[in-house]
Amino acid sequence: MLQSFPTMTIDRVSASILVLFSLFVIWESRQLPLGSFRQPGPAYVPILLAALLLILGVFIILMAGRARSLSSLRWSEWRHGLAILLTCVFAVFAIERLGYRLTVLLALVFLVKGVEKRGWVSSLTFAFGMAFGSFYLFYTVLRVPLPQGPLGF
């Protein structure tokens, strides 16, 4: 007697991608020292987060029976997805040239104003807050080196 495969649902596909991503992170983190619980190395947190993502992804795959099937998915929002993807590509190539703050500012203004159609005040307030707030958190508090750009901005 043949047993049928479980229905491929939207949740199962998404969770499978998360599982593959977590395995990739774990595989790539092998090159960095793991350290110990008391003295964690650079690979410690990425492996810990990837393992958690792996466990949750497998759990979602197993429990995703009630979600809509993948064939029912309609691509009415494909323009939003494409805009987000292209903004990410822009950020990858612009961050070294323009600096972290200016790149994040431009990307967020485009996404919030251009894609989500919010007003100028809320778009600029959100973009400035995120660009400068995240820079302060990572660069000043956590001491993560971030690109400054040619203007020191």
Backbone as CSV, one residue per row, in Angstrom:
resi,resn,N_x,N_y,N_z,CA_x,CA_y,CA_z,C_x,C_y,C_z
1,MET,0.837,-1.177,0.000,0.000,0.000,0.000,0.884,1.243,0.000
2,LEU,0.671,2.117,-0.932,1.471,3.333,-1.029,0.914,4.413,-0.118
3,GLN,1.834,5.060,0.552,1.424,6.171,1.416,1.692,7.470,0.663
4,SER,0.731,8.360,0.642,0.891,9.602,-0.107,1.759,10.592,0.667
5,PHE,2.402,11.454,-0.086,3.206,12.505,0.524,2.281,13.544,1.136
6,PRO,2.726,14.206,2.216,1.887,15.260,2.787,1.714,16.403,1.783
7,THR,0.586,17.068,1.885,0.302,18.193,1.004,1.358,19.273,1.186
8,MET,1.836,19.788,0.070,2.836,20.840,0.132,2.113,22.156,0.397
9,THR,2.211,22.633,1.625,1.535,23.862,2.025,2.513,25.028,1.988
10,ILE,1.962,26.216,2.075,2.786,27.424,2.106,3.726,27.384,3.303
11,ASP,3.218,26.963,4.456,4.043,26.899,5.661,5.174,25.888,5.517
12,ARG,4.895,24.750,4.901,5.937,23.729,4.730,7.044,24.218,3.801
13,VAL,6.673,24.903,2.742,7.686,25.430,1.821,8.537,26.482,2.531
14,SER,7.895,27.407,3.235,8.632,28.453,3.953,9.540,27.850,5.013
15,ALA,9.027,26.896,5.770,9.822,26.264,6.819,10.977,25.468,6.224
16,SER,10.774,24.852,5.081,11.857,24.112,4.425,12.984,25.051,4.017
17,ILE,12.629,26.228,3.538,13.645,27.224,3.185,14.400,27.667,4.435
18,LEU,13.692,27.867,5.542,14.352,28.233,6.800,15.288,27.129,7.279
19,VAL,14.875,25.876,7.148,15.727,24.753,7.545,16.991,24.725,6.687
20,LEU,16.844,24.889,5.386,18.015,24.911,4.507,18.936,26.077,4.844
21,PHE,18.362,27.242,5.116,19.168,28.403,5.491,19.917,28.146,6.793
22,SER,19.250,27.551,7.776,19.907,27.284,9.058,21.041,26.279,8.884
23,LEU,20.846,25.271,8.039,21.924,24.312,7.776,23.106,24.993,7.088
24,PHE,22.818,25.915,6.186,23.880,26.674,5.523,24.671,27.505,6.539
25,VAL,23.974,28.178,7.454,24.652,28.991,8.476,25.518,28.111,9.368
26,ILE,24.988,26.977,9.783,25.771,26.060,10.619,26.998,25.574,9.853
27,TRP,26.833,25.217,8.597,27.947,24.736,7.780,29.018,25.823,7.619
28,GLU,28.617,27.027,7.317,29.578,28.114,7.122,30.241,28.541,8.431
29,SER,29.565,28.356,9.544,30.118,28.758,10.841,31.216,27.823,11.317
30,ARG,31.401,26.694,10.634,32.474,25.773,11.010,33.838,26.444,10.917
31,GLN,33.969,27.422,10.058,35.254,28.071,9.830,35.652,29.005,10.970
32,LEU,34.706,29.350,11.823,34.970,30.258,12.934,35.082,29.470,14.233
33,PRO,35.865,29.974,15.197,35.953,29.285,16.486,34.628,29.353,17.243
34,LEU,34.225,28.216,17.804,32.968,28.135,18.540,33.096,28.734,19.932
35,GLY,34.213,28.472,20.601,34.380,28.948,21.969,33.625,28.062,22.936
36,SER,33.325,28.599,24.101,32.597,27.853,25.126,31.431,28.708,25.620
37,PHE,30.678,28.150,26.568,29.549,28.890,27.115,30.028,30.153,27.825
38,ARG,31.131,30.034,28.577,31.660,31.190,29.317,32.445,32.152,28.431
39,GLN,33.059,31.645,27.393,33.843,32.469,26.469,33.423,32.137,25.039
40,PRO,32.262,32.642,24.618,31.785,32.287,23.273,32.661,32.892,22.183
41,GLY,32.872,32.111,21.143,33.613,32.584,19.984,32.669,33.205,18.969
42,PRO,33.210,33.630,17.834,32.387,34.288,16.818,31.311,33.390,16.203
43,ALA,31.477,32.079,16.290,30.489,31.170,15.707,29.400,30.776,16.695
44,TYR,29.557,31.115,17.948,28.657,30.626,18.993,27.206,31.083,18.784
45,VAL,26.997,32.377,18.679,25.628,32.897,18.535,25.021,32.518,17.181
46,PRO,25.751,32.628,16.059,25.138,32.193,14.797,24.718,30.720,14.811
47,ILE,25.543,29.855,15.391,25.180,28.438,15.454,24.001,28.233,16.390
48,LEU,23.989,28.932,17.501,22.876,28.817,18.445,21.559,29.253,17.794
49,LEU,21.576,30.395,17.115,20.367,30.887,16.443,19.960,29.982,15.276
50,ALA,20.953,29.483,14.530,20.644,28.591,13.413,20.060,27.271,13.910
51,ALA,20.561,26.770,15.031,20.008,25.534,15.599,18.562,25.754,16.047
52,LEU,18.296,26.894,16.659,16.924,27.216,17.060,16.019,27.330,15.833
53,LEU,16.501,27.989,14.796,15.748,28.111,13.549,15.505,26.740,12.923
54,LEU,16.490,25.868,12.985,16.355,24.512,12.458,15.267,23.739,13.200
55,ILE,15.298,23.797,14.515,14.300,23.093,15.331,12.898,23.627,15.053
56,LEU,12.755,24.950,15.034,11.440,25.543,14.769,10.964,25.253,13.348
57,GLY,11.888,25.259,12.387,11.527,24.941,11.009,11.010,23.519,10.864
58,VAL,11.693,22.572,11.504,11.236,21.179,11.465,9.873,21.058,12.143
59,PHE,9.695,21.752,13.252,8.407,21.736,13.951,7.290,22.267,13.051
60,ILE,7.545,23.354,12.348,6.535,23.919,11.440,6.230,22.950,10.303
61,ILE,7.261,22.305,9.762,7.043,21.333,8.685,6.114,20.219,9.154
62,LEU,6.343,19.740,10.368,5.531,18.640,10.895,4.113,19.067,11.249
63,MET,3.925,20.317,11.659,2.623,20.771,12.154,1.838,21.612,11.150
64,ALA,2.288,21.728,9.925,1.693,22.671,8.972,0.587,22.061,8.125
65,GLY,-0.157,21.139,8.639,-1.194,20.483,7.855,-2.392,21.344,7.523
66,ARG,-2.708,22.315,8.342,-3.914,23.131,8.135,-3.689,24.368,7.267
67,ALA,-2.471,24.641,6.912,-2.180,25.829,6.104,-2.699,25.632,4.678
68,ARG,-2.821,26.741,3.961,-3.273,26.676,2.564,-2.235,25.950,1.718
69,SER,-2.706,25.279,0.688,-1.774,24.566,-0.186,-1.003,25.570,-1.039
70,LEU,0.152,25.147,-1.469,1.009,26.021,-2.265,0.330,26.406,-3.577
71,SER,-0.458,25.515,-4.133,-1.127,25.811,-5.406,-2.197,26.899,-5.271
72,SER,-2.659,27.166,-4.043,-3.672,28.214,-3.850,-3.063,29.608,-3.742
73,LEU,-1.756,29.673,-3.699,-1.068,30.954,-3.545,-1.225,31.794,-4.803
74,ARG,-1.618,33.036,-4.624,-1.750,33.985,-5.726,-0.630,35.009,-5.604
75,TRP,-0.085,35.386,-6.715,1.067,36.284,-6.713,0.646,37.723,-6.981
76,SER,-0.381,38.187,-6.292,-0.867,39.547,-6.501,0.089,40.595,-5.932
77,GLU,0.934,40.218,-5.010,1.867,41.160,-4.381,3.287,41.011,-4.925
78,TRP,3.444,40.506,-6.126,4.772,40.254,-6.654,5.586,41.538,-6.813
79,ARG,4.928,42.653,-7.051,5.659,43.917,-7.204,6.318,44.332,-5.887
80,HIS,5.609,44.105,-4.773,6.197,44.418,-3.467,7.422,43.543,-3.218
81,GLY,7.296,42.275,-3.512,8.417,41.355,-3.323,9.615,41.734,-4.170
82,LEU,9.364,42.100,-5.407,10.442,42.506,-6.301,11.097,43.796,-5.813
83,ALA,10.309,44.751,-5.341,10.857,46.008,-4.821,11.740,45.749,-3.604
84,ILE,11.319,44.859,-2.723,12.115,44.533,-1.540,13.413,43.851,-1.950
85,LEU,13.335,42.911,-2.885,14.531,42.215,-3.359,15.517,43.187,-4.004
86,LEU,15.023,44.070,-4.858,15.900,45.044,-5.517,16.489,46.037,-4.519
87,THR,15.742,46.383,-3.483,16.268,47.261,-2.438,17.397,46.575,-1.684
88,CYS,17.259,45.285,-1.440,18.333,44.528,-0.782,19.582,44.486,-1.655
89,VAL,19.403,44.291,-2.958,20.544,44.290,-3.879,21.209,45.667,-3.875
90,PHE,20.405,46.728,-3.907,20.947,48.085,-3.815,21.785,48.250,-2.549
91,ALA,21.258,47.792,-1.420,21.956,47.952,-0.142,23.291,47.221,-0.144
92,VAL,23.333,46.044,-0.744,24.583,45.278,-0.798,25.661,46.065,-1.530
93,PHE,25.304,46.666,-2.651,26.297,47.373,-3.450,26.549,48.803,-2.978
94,ALA,25.629,49.403,-2.264,25.767,50.805,-1.867,26.389,50.998,-0.494
95,ILE,26.329,50.012,0.369,26.699,50.224,1.768,28.166,50.627,1.930
96,GLU,29.060,50.074,1.140,30.478,50.450,1.238,30.729,51.829,0.632
97,ARG,29.998,52.171,-0.405,30.215,53.451,-1.088,29.545,54.618,-0.366
98,LEU,28.321,54.400,0.095,27.557,55.485,0.715,27.639,55.482,2.234
99,GLY,28.001,54.369,2.822,28.011,54.245,4.274,26.714,53.633,4.768
100,TYR,26.759,53.115,5.986,25.621,52.405,6.562,24.401,53.306,6.706
101,ARG,24.578,54.456,7.358,23.417,55.302,7.670,22.701,55.804,6.426
102,LEU,23.454,56.277,5.449,22.833,56.811,4.238,22.162,55.701,3.422
103,THR,22.797,54.538,3.343,22.206,53.414,2.612,20.900,52.966,3.251
104,VAL,20.899,52.793,4.575,19.683,52.374,5.275,18.610,53.449,5.148
105,LEU,18.999,54.699,5.270,18.049,55.803,5.135,17.373,55.783,3.765
106,LEU,18.157,55.693,2.697,17.593,55.680,1.343,16.717,54.450,1.102
107,ALA,17.185,53.301,1.553,16.416,52.068,1.353,15.073,52.134,2.074
108,LEU,15.084,52.611,3.310,13.839,52.662,4.072,12.882,53.731,3.557
109,VAL,13.407,54.864,3.131,12.525,55.885,2.544,11.857,55.321,1.296
110,PHE,12.627,54.633,0.463,12.039,54.031,-0.736,10.965,53.005,-0.376
111,LEU,11.269,52.131,0.575,10.307,51.080,0.924,9.054,51.638,1.591
112,VAL,9.230,52.561,2.526,8.072,53.067,3.268,7.261,54.049,2.422
113,LYS,7.926,54.971,1.743,7.210,55.968,0.942,6.791,55.398,-0.412
114,GLY,7.743,54.778,-1.104,7.473,54.314,-2.462,6.648,53.051,-2.548
115,VAL,6.959,52.081,-1.716,6.272,50.795,-1.802,5.016,50.775,-0.939
116,GLU,5.133,51.223,0.295,3.994,51.169,1.218,3.085,52.393,1.141
117,LYS,3.483,53.401,0.378,2.660,54.594,0.129,2.282,55.350,1.405
118,ARG,3.230,55.478,2.327,2.999,56.258,3.549,3.347,57.714,3.269
119,GLY,3.002,58.592,4.190,3.295,60.011,4.027,4.773,60.314,4.210
120,TRP,5.167,61.512,3.756,6.567,61.905,3.846,7.042,62.005,5.290
121,VAL,6.228,62.573,6.157,6.647,62.765,7.553,6.892,61.422,8.225
122,SER,5.947,60.508,8.119,6.127,59.205,8.768,7.251,58.409,8.111
123,SER,7.402,58.511,6.798,8.475,57.794,6.101,9.847,58.280,6.540
124,LEU,10.023,59.605,6.551,11.320,60.164,6.940,11.608,59.952,8.421
125,THR,10.594,60.084,9.264,10.786,59.862,10.700,11.223,58.427,10.959
126,PHE,10.529,57.481,10.357,10.874,56.071,10.534,12.268,55.778,9.992
127,ALA,12.565,56.256,8.778,13.851,55.968,8.145,15.010,56.575,8.931
128,PHE,14.882,57.844,9.350,15.940,58.462,10.154,16.116,57.734,11.477
129,GLY,15.015,57.411,12.139,15.091,56.711,13.420,15.777,55.364,13.303
130,MET,15.418,54.606,12.286,16.021,53.283,12.102,17.477,53.385,11.666
131,ALA,17.784,54.286,10.740,19.154,54.406,10.241,20.107,54.843,11.348
132,PHE,19.737,55.891,12.065,20.630,56.407,13.100,20.542,55.601,14.390
133,GLY,19.353,55.103,14.720,19.198,54.284,15.920,19.938,52.966,15.814
134,SER,19.812,52.289,14.674,20.516,51.016,14.513,22.020,51.236,14.410
135,PHE,22.440,52.349,13.787,23.870,52.651,13.744,24.397,52.861,15.155
136,TYR,23.690,53.619,15.968,24.118,53.845,17.351,24.207,52.523,18.112
137,LEU,23.188,51.689,17.969,23.179,50.409,18.675,24.365,49.545,18.265
138,PHE,24.553,49.343,16.971,25.603,48.435,16.521,26.997,49.044,16.627
139,TYR,27.166,50.284,16.215,28.498,50.887,16.162,28.983,51.334,17.536
140,THR,28.124,51.990,18.298,28.536,52.558,19.579,28.387,51.562,20.724
141,VAL,27.212,50.979,20.854,26.952,50.099,21.995,27.624,48.741,21.813
142,LEU,27.398,48.093,20.669,27.926,46.748,20.445,29.306,46.740,19.796
143,ARG,29.780,47.895,19.374,31.104,48.062,18.772,31.314,47.203,17.516
144,VAL,30.285,47.157,16.684,30.377,46.470,15.400,30.840,47.492,14.372
145,PRO,31.952,47.234,13.684,32.407,48.206,12.684,31.450,48.245,11.489
146,LEU,30.972,49.437,11.185,30.058,49.629,10.059,30.668,50.639,9.098
147,PRO,30.402,50.508,7.795,30.963,51.441,6.817,30.479,52.869,7.058
148,GLN,31.416,53.811,7.006,31.096,55.224,7.228,30.740,55.956,5.943
149,GLY,31.262,55.516,4.822,31.002,56.220,3.569,31.975,57.365,3.375
150,PRO,31.995,57.967,2.199,32.968,59.020,1.896,32.747,60.306,2.689
151,LEU,31.538,60.561,3.123,31.244,61.783,3.866,31.306,61.568,5.376
152,GLY,31.738,60.381,5.808,31.735,60.069,7.234,30.333,59.886,7.760
153,PHE,29.416,59.589,6.872,27.997,59.514,7.201,27.568,58.100,6.957
